Amino acid sequence: MAERVYETLHQLETEALQELDAITDEKTLDEWRVRYLGRKGKATLAVRRLKELPPEERPAYGKAVNALKERLLAALEAKQEALKAQALAAELQVEAFDPTLPGRQPSLGRYHPSNLVLREIIDIFRQMGFQVLFSPEVETDDYNFGLLNIPPGHPARDMWDTFYTTREGVLLRTHTSPGQIWAMRQFAPEPIRVILPGKCYRYEQVTARSEMMFHQVEGLAVGKHITFADLKGTVVNFIRQLFGPERQLRFRCSHFPFTEPSVEVDMDCILCQGKGCRVCKYTGWLEIMGAGMVHPVVLRNGGYDPEEVTGFAFGMGPERIAMLRYGIDDIRYFFSNDIRFLQQFG
Ligand code: PHE
């Protein structure tokens, strides 16, 4: 009697393990679990055959059934692990994943060439005691022209044609010179030494040499006894720090309504050392900035007394400087966002 009961238990185990062995997917595996180990599973129900045994043999049989269930459970878990490992192996096969490959480099941003040069310019002037100010890109006609001694109808306005907004008298600034007025009005009657970097806009045909948007750096010093010699010293010091101590400069007479006298500053060509080449158009000289002594009318508009103080001002284009510095022959590269261009700097 007892033998037969144990025999059935043994058969049950053999059968269960054989079936388990043949299973290759999780769904069938789960069905197997329900069939043997579920609440009404064959192994679970096997305990009922206790009744067929004499009372003293029942505890031993109960233990045997529990041991069987534990073995089946262990076999089930082992099978689950095996299936998982198989699935992973299959997936790896398909994706050909190589865990030894190096990770992808995150792409890092870098400074735009205009910004690189702006930073150099700012560093040099800061070291000479200039503070850095910013003034609006959207300006009034007054700040861009009138207060700079360029009244309506003045022919100089043609040189600085710009974009007008739909609001009367509001425009995009054509130069950073209106920043002179902002700076003076902020600090008058105190002496000042400031530079004002920023974007400017012009209504112009876009060519290799001119963009409709570009940067300028304005410089302004106002105080007692400031002379043209101070302007020269400052500019010479600046250019030699930026382009090297051997640079030669020349100050050529020019005209700006907001400075008097006015000059254009040229530097000997860094490419041909002044001998003449394509870049300097065979003159040996490169134009670097406009400058001059601040016009008395402009000083007064800024809140200073031109009988008491004098000042100098200059304005330059960092893109032009970057073009010379890096040998770039077309200004349109700066703002066309071509990553192949931008990646070469910084
Ligand atoms: N604002 C002038 C320009 O854009 C440059 C300049 C600035 C000249 C300051 C003299 C003094 O051409």
Tab-separated table of C-alpha atoms and ligand atoms in Angstrom:
chain	number	residue	atom	x	y	z
A	1	MET	CA	0.000	0.000	0.000
A	2	ALA	CA	2.547	2.536	1.127
A	3	GLU	CA	4.839	1.447	-1.634
A	4	ARG	CA	2.268	2.195	-4.270
A	5	VAL	CA	1.674	5.647	-2.883
A	6	TYR	CA	5.396	6.401	-2.939
A	7	GLU	CA	5.686	4.899	-6.385
A	8	THR	CA	3.065	7.349	-7.719
A	9	LEU	CA	4.922	10.214	-6.081
A	10	HIS	CA	8.116	9.127	-7.766
A	11	GLN	CA	6.403	8.853	-11.158
A	12	LEU	CA	4.935	12.292	-10.662
A	13	GLU	CA	8.419	13.737	-10.127
A	14	THR	CA	9.932	11.975	-13.120
A	15	GLU	CA	7.082	13.096	-15.353
A	16	ALA	CA	7.229	16.677	-14.075
A	17	LEU	CA	10.982	16.964	-14.583
A	18	GLN	CA	10.802	15.469	-18.061
A	19	GLU	CA	8.129	17.957	-19.077
A	20	LEU	CA	10.113	20.792	-17.532
A	21	ASP	CA	13.148	19.783	-19.455
A	22	ALA	CA	11.334	20.168	-22.766
A	23	ILE	CA	10.027	23.667	-22.000
A	24	THR	CA	11.573	26.520	-24.015
A	25	ASP	CA	9.357	29.534	-23.271
A	26	GLU	CA	8.015	31.363	-20.252
A	27	LYS	CA	4.350	30.867	-21.032
A	28	THR	CA	4.623	27.068	-21.108
A	29	LEU	CA	6.773	27.263	-18.003
A	30	ASP	CA	4.024	29.087	-16.162
A	31	GLU	CA	1.442	26.541	-17.269
A	32	TRP	CA	3.764	23.848	-15.930
A	33	ARG	CA	3.976	25.664	-12.579
A	34	VAL	CA	0.179	25.791	-12.303
A	35	ARG	CA	-0.135	22.179	-13.359
A	36	TYR	CA	2.229	20.847	-10.660
A	37	LEU	CA	2.624	23.449	-7.958
A	38	GLY	CA	-0.614	25.486	-8.235
A	39	ARG	CA	-3.366	25.263	-5.630
A	40	LYS	CA	-4.900	22.374	-7.514
A	41	GLY	CA	-1.600	21.184	-8.970
A	42	LYS	CA	-0.644	17.531	-9.072
A	43	ALA	CA	2.103	17.855	-6.423
A	44	THR	CA	-0.143	19.893	-4.173
A	45	LEU	CA	-2.945	17.372	-4.429
A	46	ALA	CA	-0.618	14.412	-3.852
A	47	VAL	CA	-0.840	15.093	-0.141
A	48	ARG	CA	-4.468	13.872	-0.153
A	49	ARG	CA	-3.326	10.325	-0.513
A	50	LEU	CA	-2.369	10.497	3.179
A	51	LYS	CA	-5.751	8.935	3.780
A	52	GLU	CA	-4.674	5.745	2.124
A	53	LEU	CA	-1.893	5.265	4.690
A	54	PRO	CA	-2.007	4.062	8.261
A	55	PRO	CA	-1.787	7.013	10.687
A	56	GLU	CA	1.799	6.296	11.817
A	57	GLU	CA	3.089	6.483	8.233
A	58	ARG	CA	1.335	9.727	7.384
A	59	PRO	CA	3.928	12.241	8.752
A	60	ALA	CA	6.696	10.609	6.715
A	61	TYR	CA	4.569	10.805	3.571
A	62	GLY	CA	3.693	14.444	4.278
A	63	LYS	CA	7.396	15.241	4.509
A	64	ALA	CA	8.074	13.355	1.267
A	65	VAL	CA	5.426	15.394	-0.560
A	66	ASN	CA	6.860	18.669	0.784
A	67	ALA	CA	10.368	17.642	-0.212
A	68	LEU	CA	9.098	16.839	-3.683
A	69	LYS	CA	7.412	20.222	-3.971
A	70	GLU	CA	10.644	21.922	-2.908
A	71	ARG	CA	12.643	20.046	-5.513
A	72	LEU	CA	10.131	20.956	-8.204
A	73	LEU	CA	10.232	24.579	-7.117
A	74	ALA	CA	14.033	24.607	-7.259
A	75	ALA	CA	13.915	23.049	-10.708
A	76	LEU	CA	11.389	25.697	-11.765
A	77	GLU	CA	13.629	28.518	-10.587
A	78	ALA	CA	16.640	27.036	-12.310
A	79	LYS	CA	14.604	26.789	-15.505
A	80	GLN	CA	13.487	30.429	-15.185
A	81	GLU	CA	17.114	31.530	-14.887
A	82	ALA	CA	18.102	29.403	-17.851
A	83	LEU	CA	15.344	30.863	-20.027
A	84	LYS	CA	16.362	34.411	-19.066
A	85	ALA	CA	19.981	33.728	-19.928
A	86	GLN	CA	18.914	32.208	-23.238
A	87	ALA	CA	16.761	35.220	-24.082
A	88	LEU	CA	19.626	37.588	-23.288
A	89	ALA	CA	22.046	35.581	-25.382
A	90	ALA	CA	19.608	35.633	-28.297
A	91	GLU	CA	19.125	39.376	-27.951
A	92	LEU	CA	22.861	39.989	-27.855
A	93	GLN	CA	23.256	37.875	-30.933
A	94	VAL	CA	20.722	39.969	-32.824
A	95	GLU	CA	22.011	43.354	-31.647
A	96	ALA	CA	25.664	42.361	-31.833
A	97	PHE	CA	26.273	44.399	-28.701
A	98	ASP	CA	29.928	44.775	-27.845
A	99	PRO	CA	30.262	45.842	-24.211
A	100	THR	CA	33.983	46.486	-24.672
A	101	LEU	CA	33.393	49.352	-27.145
A	102	PRO	CA	34.192	52.790	-25.682
A	103	GLY	CA	31.193	55.044	-24.945
A	104	ARG	CA	30.155	57.836	-27.275
A	105	GLN	CA	31.847	61.146	-26.546
A	106	PRO	CA	29.320	63.844	-25.662
A	107	SER	CA	29.898	66.739	-28.028
A	108	LEU	CA	31.154	69.800	-26.206
A	109	GLY	CA	30.286	73.339	-27.187
A	110	ARG	CA	33.025	75.868	-27.776
A	111	TYR	CA	33.477	79.590	-28.151
A	112	HIS	CA	32.439	81.283	-31.350
A	113	PRO	CA	35.421	82.999	-33.050
A	114	SER	CA	33.777	86.406	-32.477
A	115	ASN	CA	33.524	85.625	-28.788
A	116	LEU	CA	37.115	84.448	-28.619
A	117	VAL	CA	38.320	87.768	-29.971
A	118	LEU	CA	35.835	89.762	-27.865
A	119	ARG	CA	37.203	88.080	-24.765
A	120	GLU	CA	40.778	88.941	-25.707
A	121	ILE	CA	39.825	92.541	-26.401
A	122	ILE	CA	37.959	92.843	-23.107
A	123	ASP	CA	40.882	91.352	-21.163
A	124	ILE	CA	43.337	93.854	-22.589
A	125	PHE	CA	41.146	96.879	-21.890
A	126	ARG	CA	40.172	95.675	-18.458
A	127	GLN	CA	43.839	95.465	-17.571
A	128	MET	CA	44.166	99.107	-18.714
A	129	GLY	CA	41.435	100.115	-16.284
A	130	PHE	CA	38.428	100.142	-18.618
A	131	GLN	CA	35.138	98.810	-17.298
A	132	VAL	CA	32.786	96.813	-19.494
A	133	LEU	CA	29.278	98.153	-20.105
A	134	PHE	CA	26.407	97.033	-22.290
A	135	SER	CA	23.806	99.203	-23.966
A	136	PRO	CA	20.658	98.371	-25.985
A	137	GLU	CA	20.683	96.893	-29.481
A	138	VAL	CA	17.237	98.346	-30.153
A	139	GLU	CA	17.772	102.068	-30.039
A	140	THR	CA	16.062	105.329	-30.699
A	141	ASP	CA	16.933	107.471	-33.664
A	142	ASP	CA	18.161	110.007	-31.139
A	143	TYR	CA	20.718	107.765	-29.484
A	144	ASN	CA	21.928	106.199	-32.725
A	145	PHE	CA	22.174	109.511	-34.588
A	146	GLY	CA	20.887	112.770	-33.098
A	147	LEU	CA	22.769	112.804	-29.795
A	148	LEU	CA	25.902	111.748	-31.689
A	149	ASN	CA	25.749	114.972	-33.656
A	150	ILE	CA	24.116	113.423	-36.725
A	151	PRO	CA	20.877	115.424	-37.164
A	152	PRO	CA	18.042	114.238	-39.450
A	153	GLY	CA	18.981	114.722	-43.083
A	154	HIS	CA	22.717	114.665	-42.358
A	155	PRO	CA	24.547	112.943	-45.227
A	156	ALA	CA	26.478	110.783	-42.740
A	157	ARG	CA	23.236	108.868	-42.107
A	158	ASP	CA	23.621	107.195	-45.503
A	159	MET	CA	26.757	105.481	-44.217
A	160	TRP	CA	24.778	103.914	-41.395
A	161	ASP	CA	21.493	102.831	-42.962
A	162	THR	CA	19.676	100.418	-40.697
A	163	PHE	CA	16.509	98.416	-39.969
A	164	TYR	CA	13.600	100.408	-38.622
A	165	THR	CA	10.914	98.990	-36.363
A	166	THR	CA	7.215	99.680	-36.791
A	167	ARG	CA	7.509	102.091	-33.892
A	168	GLU	CA	8.346	105.612	-34.986
A	169	GLY	CA	11.958	106.541	-34.242
A	170	VAL	CA	12.930	103.067	-32.960
A	171	LEU	CA	15.608	101.194	-34.866
A	172	LEU	CA	18.388	98.617	-34.640
A	173	ARG	CA	21.621	100.391	-33.798
A	174	THR	CA	24.157	100.660	-36.595
A	175	HIS	CA	27.135	101.037	-34.277
A	176	THR	CA	27.953	100.797	-30.586
A	177	SER	CA	28.496	104.580	-30.407
A	178	PRO	CA	25.071	105.237	-28.794
A	179	GLY	CA	26.604	103.364	-25.853
A	180	GLN	CA	28.804	106.453	-25.384
A	181	ILE	CA	25.694	108.466	-24.506
A	182	TRP	CA	24.401	105.746	-22.148
A	183	ALA	CA	27.772	105.541	-20.386
A	184	MET	CA	28.181	109.321	-20.055
A	185	ARG	CA	24.628	109.807	-18.793
A	186	GLN	CA	25.197	107.100	-16.220
A	187	PHE	CA	28.452	108.541	-14.826
A	188	ALA	CA	28.657	112.288	-15.581
A	189	PRO	CA	30.276	114.366	-14.171
A	190	GLU	CA	32.679	111.630	-12.974
A	191	PRO	CA	35.597	110.615	-15.224
A	192	ILE	CA	35.031	107.326	-17.089
A	193	ARG	CA	36.942	104.680	-18.959
A	194	VAL	CA	34.600	102.131	-20.529
A	195	ILE	CA	34.322	99.687	-23.374
A	196	LEU	CA	30.968	98.629	-24.795
A	197	PRO	CA	30.964	95.385	-26.786
A	198	GLY	CA	27.855	94.270	-28.648
A	199	LYS	CA	25.970	93.587	-31.848
A	200	CYS	CA	25.194	96.125	-34.550
A	201	TYR	CA	22.984	95.985	-37.622
A	202	ARG	CA	23.156	97.522	-41.044
A	203	TYR	CA	20.895	97.520	-44.046
A	204	GLU	CA	23.522	96.443	-46.500
A	205	GLN	CA	24.164	94.021	-49.273
A	206	VAL	CA	25.703	90.991	-47.567
A	207	THR	CA	29.087	90.239	-49.141
A	208	ALA	CA	32.382	88.638	-48.205
A	209	ARG	CA	33.303	91.904	-46.507
A	210	SER	CA	30.021	93.083	-44.981
A	211	GLU	CA	27.290	91.405	-42.974
A	212	MET	CA	23.960	92.868	-41.891
A	213	MET	CA	24.777	91.906	-38.314
A	214	PHE	CA	28.209	92.073	-36.712
A	215	HIS	CA	29.928	93.064	-33.480
A	216	GLN	CA	31.661	96.225	-32.453
A	217	VAL	CA	33.603	97.243	-29.403
A	218	GLU	CA	33.211	100.882	-28.487
A	219	GLY	CA	35.742	102.551	-26.236
A	220	LEU	CA	35.317	105.823	-24.368
A	221	ALA	CA	37.415	107.785	-21.892
A	222	VAL	CA	36.241	111.115	-20.477
A	223	GLY	CA	37.980	113.255	-17.857
A	224	LYS	CA	40.190	116.246	-17.268
A	225	HIS	CA	43.243	116.712	-19.508
A	226	ILE	CA	42.617	113.733	-21.755
A	227	THR	CA	44.458	114.336	-25.023
A	228	PHE	CA	45.003	112.738	-28.384
A	229	ALA	CA	48.260	111.358	-26.955
A	230	ASP	CA	46.169	109.284	-24.517
A	231	LEU	CA	44.146	107.924	-27.422
A	232	LYS	CA	47.314	107.025	-29.291
A	233	GLY	CA	48.953	105.411	-26.278
A	234	THR	CA	45.870	103.364	-25.503
A	235	VAL	CA	45.403	102.173	-29.083
A	236	VAL	CA	49.097	101.361	-29.615
A	237	ASN	CA	49.229	99.429	-26.348
A	238	PHE	CA	46.068	97.542	-27.250
A	239	ILE	CA	47.121	96.606	-30.787
A	240	ARG	CA	50.585	95.475	-29.698
A	241	GLN	CA	49.110	93.258	-27.002
A	242	LEU	CA	46.681	91.757	-29.464
A	243	PHE	CA	48.887	91.420	-32.542
A	244	GLY	CA	52.450	91.518	-31.201
A	245	PRO	CA	54.970	94.153	-30.025
A	246	GLU	CA	56.448	94.694	-33.502
A	247	ARG	CA	53.200	96.131	-34.971
A	248	GLN	CA	53.410	99.568	-36.566
A	249	LEU	CA	50.416	101.912	-36.483
A	250	ARG	CA	49.402	104.951	-38.430
A	251	PHE	CA	46.650	107.438	-37.665
A	252	ARG	CA	45.003	108.711	-40.829
A	253	CYS	CA	42.730	111.766	-40.916
A	254	SER	CA	39.080	110.892	-41.249
A	255	HIS	CA	35.646	112.195	-40.373
A	256	PHE	CA	32.973	111.135	-37.907
A	257	PRO	CA	30.297	113.607	-36.780
A	258	PHE	CA	30.791	112.576	-33.133
A	259	THR	CA	34.562	113.034	-32.926
A	260	GLU	CA	36.819	115.963	-33.726
A	261	PRO	CA	39.473	115.456	-34.842
A	262	SER	CA	38.710	112.016	-36.235
A	263	VAL	CA	41.093	109.333	-37.405
A	264	GLU	CA	41.164	105.921	-38.915
A	265	VAL	CA	43.780	103.664	-37.341
A	266	ASP	CA	45.777	101.370	-39.616
A	267	MET	CA	48.164	98.596	-38.613
A	268	ASP	CA	50.939	97.241	-40.831
A	269	CYS	CA	49.714	94.070	-42.525
A	270	ILE	CA	50.362	91.036	-40.331
A	271	LEU	CA	50.476	88.728	-43.334
A	272	CYS	CA	53.094	90.467	-45.461
A	273	GLN	CA	54.694	92.621	-42.723
A	274	GLY	CA	53.776	95.719	-44.719
A	275	LYS	CA	55.254	94.595	-48.040
A	276	GLY	CA	51.875	94.409	-49.759
A	277	CYS	CA	49.658	91.398	-50.399
A	278	ARG	CA	46.132	90.382	-51.372
A	279	VAL	CA	44.791	90.834	-47.819
A	280	CYS	CA	45.991	94.443	-47.481
A	281	LYS	CA	45.147	95.082	-51.136
A	282	TYR	CA	48.848	95.766	-51.789
A	283	THR	CA	48.902	98.838	-49.525
A	284	GLY	CA	50.815	97.200	-46.655
A	285	TRP	CA	48.220	98.572	-44.202
A	286	LEU	CA	45.061	97.194	-42.582
A	287	GLU	CA	42.282	99.365	-41.231
A	288	ILE	CA	41.617	98.462	-37.604
A	289	MET	CA	39.316	101.069	-36.087
A	290	GLY	CA	37.744	104.502	-36.237
A	291	ALA	CA	38.578	106.900	-33.425
A	292	GLY	CA	38.879	110.514	-32.371
A	293	MET	CA	38.426	113.082	-29.627
A	294	VAL	CA	34.835	113.188	-28.418
A	295	HIS	CA	32.992	116.093	-30.055
A	296	PRO	CA	32.004	118.857	-27.563
A	297	VAL	CA	28.361	118.527	-28.621
A	298	VAL	CA	28.446	114.832	-27.741
A	299	LEU	CA	30.089	115.540	-24.379
A	300	ARG	CA	27.327	118.028	-23.611
A	301	ASN	CA	24.639	115.545	-24.723
A	302	GLY	CA	26.199	113.063	-22.320
A	303	GLY	CA	25.959	115.514	-19.428
A	304	TYR	CA	29.533	116.798	-19.292
A	305	ASP	CA	30.813	120.338	-19.580
A	306	PRO	CA	33.149	120.413	-22.604
A	307	GLU	CA	34.959	123.364	-20.995
A	308	GLU	CA	35.882	121.105	-18.089
A	309	VAL	CA	36.593	117.719	-19.616
A	310	THR	CA	37.769	116.130	-22.815
A	311	GLY	CA	37.614	112.573	-24.035
A	312	PHE	CA	38.537	110.075	-26.708
A	313	ALA	CA	36.474	107.352	-28.323
A	314	PHE	CA	37.081	104.492	-30.701
A	315	GLY	CA	35.115	101.743	-32.378
A	316	MET	CA	36.326	98.499	-33.900
A	317	GLY	CA	34.935	95.284	-35.378
A	318	PRO	CA	35.989	92.020	-33.721
A	319	GLU	CA	34.984	89.972	-36.789
A	320	ARG	CA	37.493	91.898	-38.844
A	321	ILE	CA	40.132	91.253	-36.199
A	322	ALA	CA	39.200	87.557	-36.097
A	323	MET	CA	39.483	87.421	-39.901
A	324	LEU	CA	43.033	88.749	-39.716
A	325	ARG	CA	43.940	86.639	-36.721
A	326	TYR	CA	42.637	83.343	-38.158
A	327	GLY	CA	43.003	84.029	-41.879
A	328	ILE	CA	39.248	83.954	-42.602
A	329	ASP	CA	38.474	85.504	-45.973
A	330	ASP	CA	34.678	85.770	-45.834
A	331	ILE	CA	32.702	87.397	-43.017
A	332	ARG	CA	29.600	85.395	-43.929
A	333	TYR	CA	31.132	82.300	-42.320
A	334	PHE	CA	30.665	83.840	-38.880
A	335	PHE	CA	26.893	83.718	-38.779
A	336	SER	CA	25.923	80.993	-41.254
A	337	ASN	CA	26.208	78.353	-38.506
A	338	ASP	CA	28.281	75.896	-40.471
A	339	ILE	CA	29.572	73.486	-37.859
A	340	ARG	CA	32.663	72.723	-39.976
A	341	PHE	CA	33.663	76.367	-39.660
A	342	LEU	CA	32.764	76.774	-36.004
A	343	GLN	CA	34.576	73.604	-34.930
A	344	GLN	CA	37.898	75.062	-35.962
A	345	PHE	CA	37.956	77.555	-33.104
A	346	GLY	CA	38.049	77.529	-29.329
B	1	PHE	N1	30.923	104.314	-34.782
B	1	PHE	C1	31.923	104.386	-35.820
B	1	PHE	C2	31.566	103.393	-36.928
B	1	PHE	O1	30.740	102.543	-36.718
B	1	PHE	C3	33.304	104.070	-35.289
B	1	PHE	C4	33.794	105.099	-34.311
B	1	PHE	C5	33.536	104.957	-32.943
B	1	PHE	C6	34.501	106.224	-34.736
B	1	PHE	C7	33.999	105.901	-32.046
B	1	PHE	C8	34.950	107.150	-33.849
B	1	PHE	C9	34.709	107.005	-32.517
B	1	PHE	O2	32.070	103.472	-38.023
